[in-house]
Tab-separated table of C-alpha atoms in Angstrom:
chain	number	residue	atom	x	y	z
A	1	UNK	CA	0.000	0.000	0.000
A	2	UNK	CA	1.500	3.196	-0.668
A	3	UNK	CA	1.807	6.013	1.603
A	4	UNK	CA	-1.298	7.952	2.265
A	5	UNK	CA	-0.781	11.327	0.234
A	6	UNK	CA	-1.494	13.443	3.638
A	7	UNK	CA	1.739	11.652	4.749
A	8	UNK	CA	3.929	13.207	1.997
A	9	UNK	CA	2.489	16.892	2.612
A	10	UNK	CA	-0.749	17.255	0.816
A	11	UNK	CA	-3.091	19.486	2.385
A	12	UNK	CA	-7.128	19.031	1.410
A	13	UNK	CA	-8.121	22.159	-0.573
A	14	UNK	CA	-10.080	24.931	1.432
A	15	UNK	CA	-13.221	26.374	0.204
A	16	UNK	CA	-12.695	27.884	-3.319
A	17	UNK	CA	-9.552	25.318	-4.026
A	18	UNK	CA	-9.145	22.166	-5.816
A	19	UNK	CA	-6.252	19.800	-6.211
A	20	UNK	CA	-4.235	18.651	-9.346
A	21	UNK	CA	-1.245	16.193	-8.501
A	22	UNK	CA	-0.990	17.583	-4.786
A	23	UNK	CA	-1.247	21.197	-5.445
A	24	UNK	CA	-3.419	23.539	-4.340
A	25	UNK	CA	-5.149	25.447	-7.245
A	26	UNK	CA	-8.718	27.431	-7.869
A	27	UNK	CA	-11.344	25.286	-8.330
A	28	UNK	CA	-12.075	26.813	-11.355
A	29	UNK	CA	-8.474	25.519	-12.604
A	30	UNK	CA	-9.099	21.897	-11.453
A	31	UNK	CA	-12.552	21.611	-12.913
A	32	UNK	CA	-11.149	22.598	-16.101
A	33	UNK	CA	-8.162	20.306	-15.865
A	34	UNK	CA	-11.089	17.477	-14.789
A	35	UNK	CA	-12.938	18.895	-18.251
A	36	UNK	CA	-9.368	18.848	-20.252
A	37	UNK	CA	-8.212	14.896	-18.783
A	38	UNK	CA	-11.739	13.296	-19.394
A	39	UNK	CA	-11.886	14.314	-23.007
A	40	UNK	CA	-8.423	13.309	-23.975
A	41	UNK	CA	-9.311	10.190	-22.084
A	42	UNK	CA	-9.478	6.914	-24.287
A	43	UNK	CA	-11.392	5.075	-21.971
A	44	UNK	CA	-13.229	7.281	-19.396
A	45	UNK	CA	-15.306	5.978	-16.626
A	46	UNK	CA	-17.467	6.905	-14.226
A	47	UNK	CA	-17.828	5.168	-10.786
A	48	UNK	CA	-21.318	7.068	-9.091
A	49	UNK	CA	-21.384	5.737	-5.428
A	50	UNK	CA	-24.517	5.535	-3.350
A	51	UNK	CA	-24.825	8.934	-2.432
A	52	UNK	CA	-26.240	9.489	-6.061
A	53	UNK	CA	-27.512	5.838	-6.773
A	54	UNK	CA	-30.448	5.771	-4.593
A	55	UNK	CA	-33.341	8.573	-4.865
A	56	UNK	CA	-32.408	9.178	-0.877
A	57	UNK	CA	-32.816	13.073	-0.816
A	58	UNK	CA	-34.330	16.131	-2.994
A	59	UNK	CA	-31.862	16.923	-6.151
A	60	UNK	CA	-30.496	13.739	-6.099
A	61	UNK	CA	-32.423	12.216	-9.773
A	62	UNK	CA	-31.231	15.418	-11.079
A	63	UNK	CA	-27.922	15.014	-10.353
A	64	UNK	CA	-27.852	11.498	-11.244
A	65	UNK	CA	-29.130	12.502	-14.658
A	66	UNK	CA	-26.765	15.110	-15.007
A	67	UNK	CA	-23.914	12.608	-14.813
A	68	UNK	CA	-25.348	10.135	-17.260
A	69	UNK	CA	-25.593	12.491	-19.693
A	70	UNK	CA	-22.104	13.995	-19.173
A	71	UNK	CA	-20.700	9.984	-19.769
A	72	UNK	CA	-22.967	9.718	-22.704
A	73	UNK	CA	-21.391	13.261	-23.755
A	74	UNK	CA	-17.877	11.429	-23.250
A	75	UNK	CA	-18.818	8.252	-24.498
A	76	UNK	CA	-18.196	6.883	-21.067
A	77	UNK	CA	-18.705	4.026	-18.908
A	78	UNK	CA	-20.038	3.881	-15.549
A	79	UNK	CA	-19.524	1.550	-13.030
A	80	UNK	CA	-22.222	1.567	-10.276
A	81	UNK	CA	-20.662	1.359	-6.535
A	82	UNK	CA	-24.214	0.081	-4.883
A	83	UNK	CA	-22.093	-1.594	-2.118
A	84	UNK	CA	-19.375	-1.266	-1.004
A	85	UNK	CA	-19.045	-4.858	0.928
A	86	UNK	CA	-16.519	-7.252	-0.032
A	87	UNK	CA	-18.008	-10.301	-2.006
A	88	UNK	CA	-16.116	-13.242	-0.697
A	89	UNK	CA	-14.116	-15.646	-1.196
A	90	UNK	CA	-14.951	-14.546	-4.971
A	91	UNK	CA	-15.229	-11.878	-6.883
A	92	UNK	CA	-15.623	-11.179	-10.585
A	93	UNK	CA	-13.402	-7.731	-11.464
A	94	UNK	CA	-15.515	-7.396	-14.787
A	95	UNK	CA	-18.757	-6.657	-12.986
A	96	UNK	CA	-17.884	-5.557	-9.216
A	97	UNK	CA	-15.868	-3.268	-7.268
A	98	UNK	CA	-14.318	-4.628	-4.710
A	99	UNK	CA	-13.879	-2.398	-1.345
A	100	UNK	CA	-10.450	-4.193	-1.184
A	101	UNK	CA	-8.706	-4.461	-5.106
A	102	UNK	CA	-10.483	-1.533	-6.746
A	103	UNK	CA	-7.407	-1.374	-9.203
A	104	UNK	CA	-8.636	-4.924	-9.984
A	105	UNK	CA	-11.131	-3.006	-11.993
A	106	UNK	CA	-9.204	-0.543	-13.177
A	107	UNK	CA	-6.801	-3.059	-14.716
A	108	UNK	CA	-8.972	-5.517	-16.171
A	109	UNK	CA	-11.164	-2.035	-17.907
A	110	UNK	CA	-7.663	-0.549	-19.045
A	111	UNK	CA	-9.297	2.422	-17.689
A	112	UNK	CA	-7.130	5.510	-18.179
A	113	UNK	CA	-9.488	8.213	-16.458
A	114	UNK	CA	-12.092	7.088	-13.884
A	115	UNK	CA	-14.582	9.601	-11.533
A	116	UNK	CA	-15.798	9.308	-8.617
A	117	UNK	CA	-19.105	11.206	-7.802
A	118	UNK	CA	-21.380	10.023	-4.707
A	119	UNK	CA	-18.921	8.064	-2.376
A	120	UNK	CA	-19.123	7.633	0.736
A	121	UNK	CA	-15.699	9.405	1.778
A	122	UNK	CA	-14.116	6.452	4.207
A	123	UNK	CA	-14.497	4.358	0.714
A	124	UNK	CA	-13.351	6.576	-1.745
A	125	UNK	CA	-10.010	7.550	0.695
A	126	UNK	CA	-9.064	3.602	0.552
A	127	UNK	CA	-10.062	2.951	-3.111
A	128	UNK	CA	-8.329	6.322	-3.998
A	129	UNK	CA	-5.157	5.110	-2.319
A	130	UNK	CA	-4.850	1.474	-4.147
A	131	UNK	CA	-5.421	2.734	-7.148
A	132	UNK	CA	-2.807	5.835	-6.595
A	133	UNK	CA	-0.304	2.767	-5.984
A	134	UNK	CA	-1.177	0.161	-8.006
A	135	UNK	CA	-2.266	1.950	-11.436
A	136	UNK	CA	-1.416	5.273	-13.498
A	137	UNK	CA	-5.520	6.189	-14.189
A	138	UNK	CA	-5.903	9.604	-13.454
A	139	UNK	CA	-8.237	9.784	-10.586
A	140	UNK	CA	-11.035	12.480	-10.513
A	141	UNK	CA	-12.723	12.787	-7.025
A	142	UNK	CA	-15.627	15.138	-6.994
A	143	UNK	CA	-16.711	15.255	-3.687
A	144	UNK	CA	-19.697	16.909	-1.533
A	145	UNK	CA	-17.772	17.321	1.504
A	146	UNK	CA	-13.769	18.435	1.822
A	147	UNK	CA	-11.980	16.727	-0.917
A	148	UNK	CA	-9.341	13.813	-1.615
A	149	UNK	CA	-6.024	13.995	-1.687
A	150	UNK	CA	-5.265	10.850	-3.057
A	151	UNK	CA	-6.646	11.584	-6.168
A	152	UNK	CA	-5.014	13.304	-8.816
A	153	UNK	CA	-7.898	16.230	-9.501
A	154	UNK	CA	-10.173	16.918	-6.523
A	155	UNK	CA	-12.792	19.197	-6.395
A	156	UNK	CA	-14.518	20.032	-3.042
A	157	UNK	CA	-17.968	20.904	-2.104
A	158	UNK	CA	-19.001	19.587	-5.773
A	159	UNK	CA	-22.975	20.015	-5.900
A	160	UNK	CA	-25.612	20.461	-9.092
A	161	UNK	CA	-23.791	23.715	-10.010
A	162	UNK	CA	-20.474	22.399	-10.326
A	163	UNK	CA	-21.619	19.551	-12.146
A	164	UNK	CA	-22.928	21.544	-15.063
A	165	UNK	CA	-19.999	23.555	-15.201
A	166	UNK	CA	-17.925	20.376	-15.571
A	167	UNK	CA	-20.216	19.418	-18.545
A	168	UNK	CA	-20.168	22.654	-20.099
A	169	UNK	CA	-16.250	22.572	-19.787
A	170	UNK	CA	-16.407	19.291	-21.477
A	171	UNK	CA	-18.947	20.921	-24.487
A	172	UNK	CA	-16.826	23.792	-24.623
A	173	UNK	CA	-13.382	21.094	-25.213
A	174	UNK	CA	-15.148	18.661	-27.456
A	175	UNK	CA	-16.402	21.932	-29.588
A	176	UNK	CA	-12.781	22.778	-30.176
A	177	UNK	CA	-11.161	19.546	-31.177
């Protein structure tokens, strides 16, 4: 397991703030690197957790629609993380997620950019962390609390809002060539 990136210095962006690689930027700079990384991507994919899965809260089939149609936008796939519970004593990489070999998936995918929107923080720290060490996808954590700093773009308090500004980022990039 590699060293947790908090461990090596990075700080968790404060309000207005993002990360790319460790470093402290605007949010407005790391939503357009997020933008710039998923449409270069050759095999982008989206990993929604349960905080956008289930219809738990007002705004939440909005926002799951929202990031549906940004991966049909990218030609993405998404990955459902229903559960996070380990399925043993097997599992089978091309359909689940395992809490404990995340870069299983990653791997077996050839993913190259991968999101995560709507999980649960303790999960997406760990997952974050294995895939940091055992893969080179670029990690995109867009989180509704404070942030990852194991991935390599975070963006913090990431509601509705944000989320349309990410896909608008991603029209305006795709427009261009």
């Amino acid at each position: 397991m590699p060293p947790a990136a908090a461990s090596m210095g990075v700080a968790l962006p404060e309000q207005g703030e993002g990360l790319i690689e460790g470093a402290r930027v605007p949010a407005a700079s790391a939503l357009e690197e997020a933008a710039t990384r998923l449409v270069n991507a050759k095999n982008p994919t989206f990993f929604p957790g349960p905080l956008i899965l289930w219809n738990w809260k007002d705004g939440i089939a909005e926002k799951v629609q929202a990031v549906k149609d940004l991966a049909d936008t990218l030609g993405a796939k998404i990955i459902p993380m229903p559960d996070y519970r380990p399925k043993y004593p097997m599992i089978n990489p091309e359909i689940e997620v395992n809490p404990n070999h995340p870069n299983l998936t990653i791997w077996h995918n050839k993913i190259d950019v991968c999101v995560f929107i709507g999980v649960h923080c303790h999960y997406a720290n760990m997952a974050l962390k294995i895939i940091r060490g055992g893969t080179d996808c670029c990690t995109i954590a867009l989180c509704a609390e404070a942030g990852h700093e194991d991935a390599v773009i975070s963006l913090r308090d990431f509601g509705f809002t944000d989320l349309q500004a990410l896909t608008a980022a991603v029209n305006r990039l795709k427009a261009r060539g």
